[in-house]
Amino acid sequence: MPSLPGAIAPFEITPEAHWRNRREILCGLGAGAALLAAGPSAAASRWDVSEAPNSWEDITSYNNFYEFGTDKADPARLAGGLVTKPWTVRIDGLVERPGNWALEDILKGMPIEERIYRFRCVEAWSMVVPWNGFELRRLLDRVGVKSGARYVAFETLVRPSEMPGQRRRILDWPYREGLRLDEAMHPLTLLATGIYGRDLPNQNGAPIRLVVPWKYGFKSIKSIVRITLTDRQPPTTWSQQNPREYGFYANVNPEVDHPRWSQATERRIGGGLFARRQPTLPFNGYAEHVAGLYAGMDLRKFF
Ligand SMILES: Nc1nc2c(c(=O)[nH]1)N[C@H]1C(S)=C(S)[C@@H](COP(=O)(O)O)O[C@H]1N2
Ligand SMILES: [Mo]
């Protein structure tokens, strides 16, 4: 986008400034007054973390999205041509109402949440992202999960004409991910449609992507076109690619190292070149909410 020398394009400053203002309003007034002042979607979520969110620039320029290439800068550079309207999500398998759902129909009447989540990649960097989206369980309730279902499988779009990384066999396309049904039904699990109150940029998985904040980033599959309820654990891209390094569960765990590096600490993106690494928290800091899902499981075996 061309801009005047020295001018700051509005998209560079608006989302973050807008968001910060609303937070300040929330802190300064009672919740009721804040809602009136800032609109119903501005209520702080009980899931929010207190850490400062990363900038729009950090979140949208340092991405993993192999459909556009393996370099962190590739998605921002190459994802602009992805057409995300119209968008259809096929929902099938063990559901009462299978079919092709237009995204606009999915979003109709869906309560959209704004939540600030920690996000950690298996490569030992992390960010804090203010997502907007809805709880996956709301969609699953709407389509009606049948009693035999135990897992949820997800697939990303395959469209090599718009996804240059797919013209090579970097991965076995489509990118696939999966959750156990109870993980999928947990209220922390979001289908995100935006960041900082704006639509998701393509490089972050437009128009709809998963966010599972207690798991490594690769579970958070982008640009989803299919959701399947199944009775058995579905194959997932990274565990198929390299089962020694990547498991199905992929819960953030400082005690289980990746075979090639430690998972005990992380580098917060945007902290500057000399920023100290910080200790990684079990379940990425969400243990009080999700540890119970894994009671009695050996998390070294089910990594
Ligand atoms: N379809 C698809 N989804 C994906 C990936 C990918 O390559 N393809 N990369 C994953 C990994 S490894 C990470 S860390 C996150 C990065 O999300 P972000 O770019 O929004 O930070 O997306 C995940 N989802
Ligand atoms: Mo990642």
Tab-separated table of C-alpha atoms and ligand atoms in Angstrom:
chain	number	residue	atom	x	y	z
A	1	MET	CA	0.000	0.000	0.000
A	2	PRO	CA	1.548	3.344	-1.027
A	3	SER	CA	1.781	5.957	1.691
A	4	LEU	CA	3.086	9.506	2.006
A	5	PRO	CA	6.637	9.833	3.300
A	6	GLY	CA	6.577	10.114	7.057
A	7	ALA	CA	2.858	9.367	7.278
A	8	ILE	CA	1.660	6.574	9.527
A	9	ALA	CA	-0.942	4.483	7.771
A	10	PRO	CA	-4.042	4.192	9.969
A	11	PHE	CA	-3.941	0.401	9.929
A	12	GLU	CA	-0.556	0.525	11.629
A	13	ILE	CA	-1.810	2.288	14.728
A	14	THR	CA	-5.569	1.916	14.973
A	15	PRO	CA	-6.203	-1.591	16.271
A	16	GLU	CA	-3.751	-1.485	19.121
A	17	ALA	CA	-4.588	2.081	20.176
A	18	HIS	CA	-8.290	1.306	20.023
A	19	TRP	CA	-7.806	-1.786	22.114
A	20	ARG	CA	-5.626	-0.056	24.714
A	21	ASN	CA	-8.165	2.736	25.098
A	22	ARG	CA	-10.886	0.264	25.809
A	23	ARG	CA	-8.759	-1.475	28.419
A	24	GLU	CA	-8.106	1.857	30.103
A	25	ILE	CA	-11.816	2.593	30.085
A	26	LEU	CA	-12.469	-0.791	31.652
A	27	CYS	CA	-9.979	-0.165	34.406
A	28	GLY	CA	-11.245	3.330	35.165
A	29	LEU	CA	-14.986	2.663	35.404
A	30	GLY	CA	-17.278	0.041	36.804
A	31	ALA	CA	-18.016	-2.830	34.459
A	32	GLY	CA	-21.544	-1.640	33.623
A	33	ALA	CA	-20.451	1.874	32.715
A	34	ALA	CA	-17.562	0.464	30.709
A	35	LEU	CA	-19.916	-1.704	28.707
A	36	LEU	CA	-22.055	1.318	27.887
A	37	ALA	CA	-18.986	3.345	26.966
A	38	ALA	CA	-17.187	0.754	24.905
A	39	GLY	CA	-19.846	-1.573	23.577
A	40	PRO	CA	-20.823	-5.062	24.608
A	41	SER	CA	-17.841	-6.845	23.081
A	42	ALA	CA	-15.293	-5.003	25.230
A	43	ALA	CA	-15.834	-6.856	28.502
A	44	ALA	CA	-12.597	-8.377	29.785
A	45	SER	CA	-12.750	-12.152	29.621
A	46	ARG	CA	-12.114	-14.353	32.637
A	47	TRP	CA	-9.506	-16.103	30.484
A	48	ASP	CA	-7.433	-13.006	29.729
A	49	VAL	CA	-3.793	-12.986	30.780
A	50	SER	CA	-2.244	-9.863	32.259
A	51	GLU	CA	0.881	-9.784	30.076
A	52	ALA	CA	1.098	-6.991	27.512
A	53	PRO	CA	-0.032	-8.217	24.107
A	54	ASN	CA	2.364	-8.251	21.201
A	55	SER	CA	2.017	-5.531	18.609
A	56	TRP	CA	-0.054	-5.984	15.459
A	57	GLU	CA	3.244	-5.827	13.593
A	58	ASP	CA	4.814	-8.717	15.562
A	59	ILE	CA	1.693	-10.872	15.326
A	60	THR	CA	1.240	-10.410	11.591
A	61	SER	CA	4.840	-10.511	10.349
A	62	TYR	CA	6.381	-13.515	12.165
A	63	ASN	CA	4.252	-16.516	11.172
A	64	ASN	CA	4.320	-20.234	10.588
A	65	PHE	CA	2.045	-21.121	7.679
A	66	TYR	CA	3.868	-23.604	5.463
A	67	GLU	CA	1.232	-23.341	2.735
A	68	PHE	CA	3.028	-20.071	1.950
A	69	GLY	CA	6.598	-21.184	2.624
A	70	THR	CA	8.788	-22.208	5.543
A	71	ASP	CA	10.329	-18.841	6.382
A	72	LYS	CA	8.667	-16.785	9.131
A	73	ALA	CA	8.430	-13.858	6.713
A	74	ASP	CA	6.904	-15.850	3.825
A	75	PRO	CA	3.238	-15.803	4.951
A	76	ALA	CA	3.063	-12.008	5.309
A	77	ARG	CA	4.741	-11.662	1.908
A	78	LEU	CA	2.830	-14.341	-0.011
A	79	ALA	CA	-0.601	-14.823	1.600
A	80	GLY	CA	-2.181	-11.649	0.212
A	81	GLY	CA	-3.606	-13.493	-2.802
A	82	LEU	CA	-5.596	-16.030	-0.805
A	83	VAL	CA	-9.314	-15.570	-1.511
A	84	THR	CA	-11.281	-16.023	1.730
A	85	LYS	CA	-14.727	-14.856	0.586
A	86	PRO	CA	-16.862	-16.857	0.162
A	87	TRP	CA	-15.683	-19.505	2.636
A	88	THR	CA	-17.289	-22.839	3.385
A	89	VAL	CA	-16.525	-25.233	6.217
A	90	ARG	CA	-17.545	-28.845	5.697
A	91	ILE	CA	-18.689	-30.376	8.986
A	92	ASP	CA	-19.098	-34.133	8.832
A	93	GLY	CA	-18.609	-37.462	10.542
A	94	LEU	CA	-20.458	-38.203	13.777
A	95	VAL	CA	-22.744	-35.142	13.807
A	96	GLU	CA	-26.525	-34.752	13.642
A	97	ARG	CA	-26.438	-32.008	10.998
A	98	PRO	CA	-23.519	-32.623	8.614
A	99	GLY	CA	-23.027	-30.403	5.597
A	100	ASN	CA	-21.253	-27.488	4.013
A	101	TRP	CA	-21.627	-24.463	6.244
A	102	ALA	CA	-21.094	-20.968	4.835
A	103	LEU	CA	-18.897	-19.058	7.263
A	104	GLU	CA	-21.453	-16.238	7.402
A	105	ASP	CA	-24.093	-18.727	8.544
A	106	ILE	CA	-21.748	-20.124	11.195
A	107	LEU	CA	-21.163	-16.597	12.471
A	108	LYS	CA	-24.849	-15.646	12.540
A	109	GLY	CA	-25.880	-15.251	16.176
A	110	MET	CA	-22.534	-16.598	17.410
A	111	PRO	CA	-21.318	-14.807	20.569
A	112	ILE	CA	-17.959	-13.315	19.609
A	113	GLU	CA	-15.415	-13.118	22.421
A	114	GLU	CA	-12.310	-10.953	22.789
A	115	ARG	CA	-9.605	-12.793	24.669
A	116	ILE	CA	-5.917	-12.252	25.300
A	117	TYR	CA	-4.098	-15.575	25.206
A	118	ARG	CA	-0.509	-16.667	25.541
A	119	PHE	CA	0.633	-18.460	22.423
A	120	ARG	CA	3.765	-20.627	22.338
A	121	CYS	CA	5.442	-22.320	19.420
A	122	VAL	CA	7.306	-25.606	19.764
A	123	GLU	CA	10.334	-23.669	18.497
A	124	ALA	CA	10.468	-21.992	21.938
A	125	TRP	CA	9.263	-18.506	21.045
A	126	SER	CA	6.032	-17.044	22.321
A	127	MET	CA	3.625	-14.161	21.862
A	128	VAL	CA	0.544	-12.772	23.572
A	129	VAL	CA	-2.330	-12.305	21.149
A	130	PRO	CA	-5.686	-10.532	21.570
A	131	TRP	CA	-7.946	-12.865	19.612
A	132	ASN	CA	-11.568	-12.467	18.666
A	133	GLY	CA	-13.579	-15.521	17.935
A	134	PHE	CA	-16.063	-17.936	19.397
A	135	GLU	CA	-15.807	-21.052	21.508
A	136	LEU	CA	-15.510	-24.154	19.325
A	137	ARG	CA	-18.011	-25.902	21.620
A	138	ARG	CA	-20.723	-23.457	20.484
A	139	LEU	CA	-20.359	-24.682	16.910
A	140	LEU	CA	-20.165	-28.334	17.963
A	141	ASP	CA	-23.335	-27.893	20.023
A	142	ARG	CA	-25.053	-26.348	17.034
A	143	VAL	CA	-24.231	-29.199	14.645
A	144	GLY	CA	-25.008	-31.811	17.300
A	145	VAL	CA	-22.226	-34.213	18.297
A	146	LYS	CA	-23.349	-37.852	18.149
A	147	SER	CA	-22.738	-40.055	21.159
A	148	GLY	CA	-19.964	-42.173	19.594
A	149	ALA	CA	-17.734	-39.181	18.799
A	150	ARG	CA	-14.477	-38.953	20.760
A	151	TYR	CA	-12.208	-36.773	18.590
A	152	VAL	CA	-12.413	-33.738	16.319
A	153	ALA	CA	-10.291	-33.594	13.160
A	154	PHE	CA	-9.528	-30.385	11.236
A	155	GLU	CA	-8.209	-29.730	7.729
A	156	THR	CA	-6.771	-26.643	6.062
A	157	LEU	CA	-7.646	-25.490	2.558
A	158	VAL	CA	-5.724	-27.027	-0.356
A	159	ARG	CA	-5.436	-24.461	-3.158
A	160	PRO	CA	-1.954	-24.489	-4.704
A	161	SER	CA	-2.915	-21.721	-7.146
A	162	GLU	CA	-3.134	-19.325	-4.179
A	163	MET	CA	-0.865	-21.134	-1.711
A	164	PRO	CA	2.601	-21.279	-3.300
A	165	GLY	CA	4.038	-23.544	-0.574
A	166	GLN	CA	1.591	-26.236	-1.665
A	167	ARG	CA	3.215	-26.447	-5.093
A	168	ARG	CA	5.971	-28.348	-3.312
A	169	ARG	CA	5.622	-31.364	-1.020
A	170	ILE	CA	6.896	-29.533	2.044
A	171	LEU	CA	4.175	-31.352	3.986
A	172	ASP	CA	1.596	-33.956	3.049
A	173	TRP	CA	-1.285	-31.549	2.252
A	174	PRO	CA	-3.814	-30.826	3.557
A	175	TYR	CA	-2.427	-29.695	6.896
A	176	ARG	CA	-4.336	-31.731	9.496
A	177	GLU	CA	-4.876	-31.383	13.207
A	178	GLY	CA	-7.005	-32.994	15.862
A	179	LEU	CA	-8.249	-32.686	19.414
A	180	ARG	CA	-9.861	-35.059	21.827
A	181	LEU	CA	-13.534	-34.164	22.166
A	182	ASP	CA	-13.174	-32.921	25.760
A	183	GLU	CA	-10.294	-30.644	24.680
A	184	ALA	CA	-12.421	-29.354	21.824
A	185	MET	CA	-15.336	-28.684	24.198
A	186	HIS	CA	-13.196	-26.752	26.694
A	187	PRO	CA	-14.220	-23.074	26.809
A	188	LEU	CA	-10.574	-21.968	26.289
A	189	THR	CA	-10.615	-23.524	22.815
A	190	LEU	CA	-11.517	-20.872	20.244
A	191	LEU	CA	-12.243	-20.674	16.581
A	192	ALA	CA	-10.660	-17.295	15.939
A	193	THR	CA	-11.838	-14.937	13.230
A	194	GLY	CA	-9.834	-11.862	14.195
A	195	ILE	CA	-7.011	-10.179	16.069
A	196	TYR	CA	-7.189	-6.766	17.789
A	197	GLY	CA	-10.837	-6.530	16.766
A	198	ARG	CA	-10.029	-6.734	13.040
A	199	ASP	CA	-10.551	-9.643	10.658
A	200	LEU	CA	-7.745	-12.196	10.682
A	201	PRO	CA	-4.998	-11.313	8.220
A	202	ASN	CA	-4.408	-14.135	5.744
A	203	GLN	CA	-0.999	-14.953	7.226
A	204	ASN	CA	-2.673	-15.677	10.582
A	205	GLY	CA	-5.123	-18.177	9.097
A	206	ALA	CA	-8.012	-16.208	7.615
A	207	PRO	CA	-10.886	-16.439	7.711
A	208	ILE	CA	-11.119	-18.974	10.557
A	209	ARG	CA	-8.464	-20.817	12.564
A	210	LEU	CA	-8.182	-22.789	15.749
A	211	VAL	CA	-6.566	-21.437	18.953
A	212	VAL	CA	-5.720	-23.888	21.753
A	213	PRO	CA	-3.652	-21.815	24.179
A	214	TRP	CA	-2.316	-24.628	26.380
A	215	LYS	CA	-0.862	-26.520	23.404
A	216	TYR	CA	2.077	-25.799	21.104
A	217	GLY	CA	1.252	-23.508	18.209
A	218	PHE	CA	1.155	-26.223	15.558
A	219	LYS	CA	-2.152	-27.496	17.000
A	220	SER	CA	-3.713	-24.132	16.101
A	221	ILE	CA	-4.564	-25.017	12.518
A	222	LYS	CA	-5.245	-22.169	10.080
A	223	SER	CA	-7.722	-21.497	7.269
A	224	ILE	CA	-9.976	-24.397	8.224
A	225	VAL	CA	-12.257	-25.947	5.574
A	226	ARG	CA	-13.251	-29.189	7.256
A	227	ILE	CA	-14.190	-30.335	10.756
A	228	THR	CA	-14.873	-34.046	11.262
A	229	LEU	CA	-16.160	-35.776	14.398
A	230	THR	CA	-14.698	-39.268	14.703
A	231	ASP	CA	-14.514	-42.198	17.086
A	232	ARG	CA	-10.751	-42.614	16.742
A	233	GLN	CA	-7.697	-40.440	17.085
A	234	PRO	CA	-7.154	-38.710	13.741
A	235	PRO	CA	-3.785	-38.455	11.981
A	236	THR	CA	-2.139	-35.058	12.452
A	237	THR	CA	0.391	-33.443	10.129
A	238	TRP	CA	3.366	-33.007	12.444
A	239	SER	CA	3.067	-36.305	14.280
A	240	GLN	CA	2.830	-38.098	10.918
A	241	GLN	CA	5.809	-36.153	9.613
A	242	ASN	CA	7.967	-36.899	12.643
A	243	PRO	CA	6.330	-38.946	15.410
A	244	ARG	CA	9.451	-38.844	17.580
A	245	GLU	CA	9.420	-35.052	17.769
A	246	TYR	CA	5.704	-34.220	17.702
A	247	GLY	CA	2.933	-36.030	19.519
A	248	PHE	CA	-0.833	-35.864	19.197
A	249	TYR	CA	-1.304	-34.054	22.514
A	250	ALA	CA	1.407	-31.379	22.193
A	251	ASN	CA	0.585	-29.855	25.576
A	252	VAL	CA	3.076	-27.139	26.469
A	253	ASN	CA	5.358	-28.925	28.926
A	254	PRO	CA	8.671	-27.487	30.199
A	255	GLU	CA	9.665	-30.948	31.469
A	256	VAL	CA	9.410	-32.755	28.148
A	257	ASP	CA	12.109	-31.505	25.790
A	258	HIS	CA	11.820	-31.515	22.063
A	259	PRO	CA	14.503	-34.068	21.002
A	260	ARG	CA	16.614	-31.271	19.508
A	261	TRP	CA	16.173	-28.493	22.095
A	262	SER	CA	14.918	-27.685	25.572
A	263	GLN	CA	11.324	-26.607	26.179
A	264	ALA	CA	12.110	-25.183	29.633
A	265	THR	CA	12.291	-21.542	28.529
A	266	GLU	CA	10.882	-19.333	25.812
A	267	ARG	CA	11.722	-16.090	24.032
A	268	ARG	CA	8.892	-13.600	23.871
A	269	ILE	CA	8.800	-12.135	20.356
A	270	GLY	CA	9.197	-8.353	20.395
A	271	GLY	CA	11.167	-8.360	23.634
A	272	GLY	CA	14.259	-7.125	21.822
A	273	LEU	CA	17.506	-8.829	20.934
A	274	PHE	CA	18.808	-8.945	24.513
A	275	ALA	CA	15.572	-9.806	26.272
A	276	ARG	CA	16.018	-12.573	28.766
A	277	ARG	CA	14.364	-15.910	28.081
A	278	GLN	CA	11.559	-16.659	30.477
A	279	PRO	CA	10.609	-19.963	32.079
A	280	THR	CA	7.853	-21.848	30.268
A	281	LEU	CA	4.843	-22.694	32.405
A	282	PRO	CA	3.152	-26.116	32.393
A	283	PHE	CA	0.200	-26.012	29.989
A	284	ASN	CA	1.480	-22.570	28.980
A	285	GLY	CA	0.112	-21.143	32.242
A	286	TYR	CA	-3.391	-22.621	31.852
A	287	ALA	CA	-2.810	-25.623	34.155
A	288	GLU	CA	-5.515	-24.672	36.661
A	289	HIS	CA	-8.074	-24.814	33.857
A	290	VAL	CA	-6.920	-27.815	31.821
A	291	ALA	CA	-4.630	-30.103	33.862
A	292	GLY	CA	-7.702	-32.062	34.957
A	293	LEU	CA	-8.283	-33.178	31.356
A	294	TYR	CA	-5.123	-35.289	31.620
A	295	ALA	CA	-5.465	-36.684	35.139
A	296	GLY	CA	-3.829	-40.101	35.363
A	297	MET	CA	-2.101	-39.819	31.969
A	298	ASP	CA	1.664	-40.151	31.660
A	299	LEU	CA	2.436	-36.870	29.879
A	300	ARG	CA	5.920	-38.057	28.919
A	301	LYS	CA	4.334	-40.876	26.968
A	302	PHE	CA	1.403	-38.823	25.669
A	303	PHE	CA	3.463	-35.764	24.628
B	1	LIG	N1	-2.514	-24.727	7.990
B	1	LIG	C1	-1.500	-24.457	8.807
B	1	LIG	N2	-1.771	-24.140	10.079
B	1	LIG	C2	-0.757	-23.855	10.934
B	1	LIG	C3	0.597	-23.933	10.509
B	1	LIG	C4	0.841	-24.265	9.149
B	1	LIG	O1	1.986	-24.350	8.676
B	1	LIG	N3	-0.238	-24.513	8.340
B	1	LIG	N4	1.620	-23.678	11.411
B	1	LIG	C5	1.314	-23.868	12.837
B	1	LIG	C6	2.360	-23.381	13.723
B	1	LIG	S1	3.754	-24.329	13.856
B	1	LIG	C7	2.207	-22.254	14.485
B	1	LIG	S2	3.390	-21.805	15.639
B	1	LIG	C8	1.010	-21.382	14.333
B	1	LIG	C9	1.444	-19.944	14.042
B	1	LIG	O2	0.329	-19.086	14.098
B	1	LIG	P1	0.513	-17.513	13.868
B	1	LIG	O3	1.257	-17.340	12.584
B	1	LIG	O4	-0.844	-16.910	13.844
B	1	LIG	O5	1.346	-17.011	15.014
B	1	LIG	O6	0.161	-21.809	13.284
B	1	LIG	C10	-0.020	-23.206	13.204
B	1	LIG	N5	-1.044	-23.505	12.217
B	2	MO	MO	4.847	-23.616	15.844
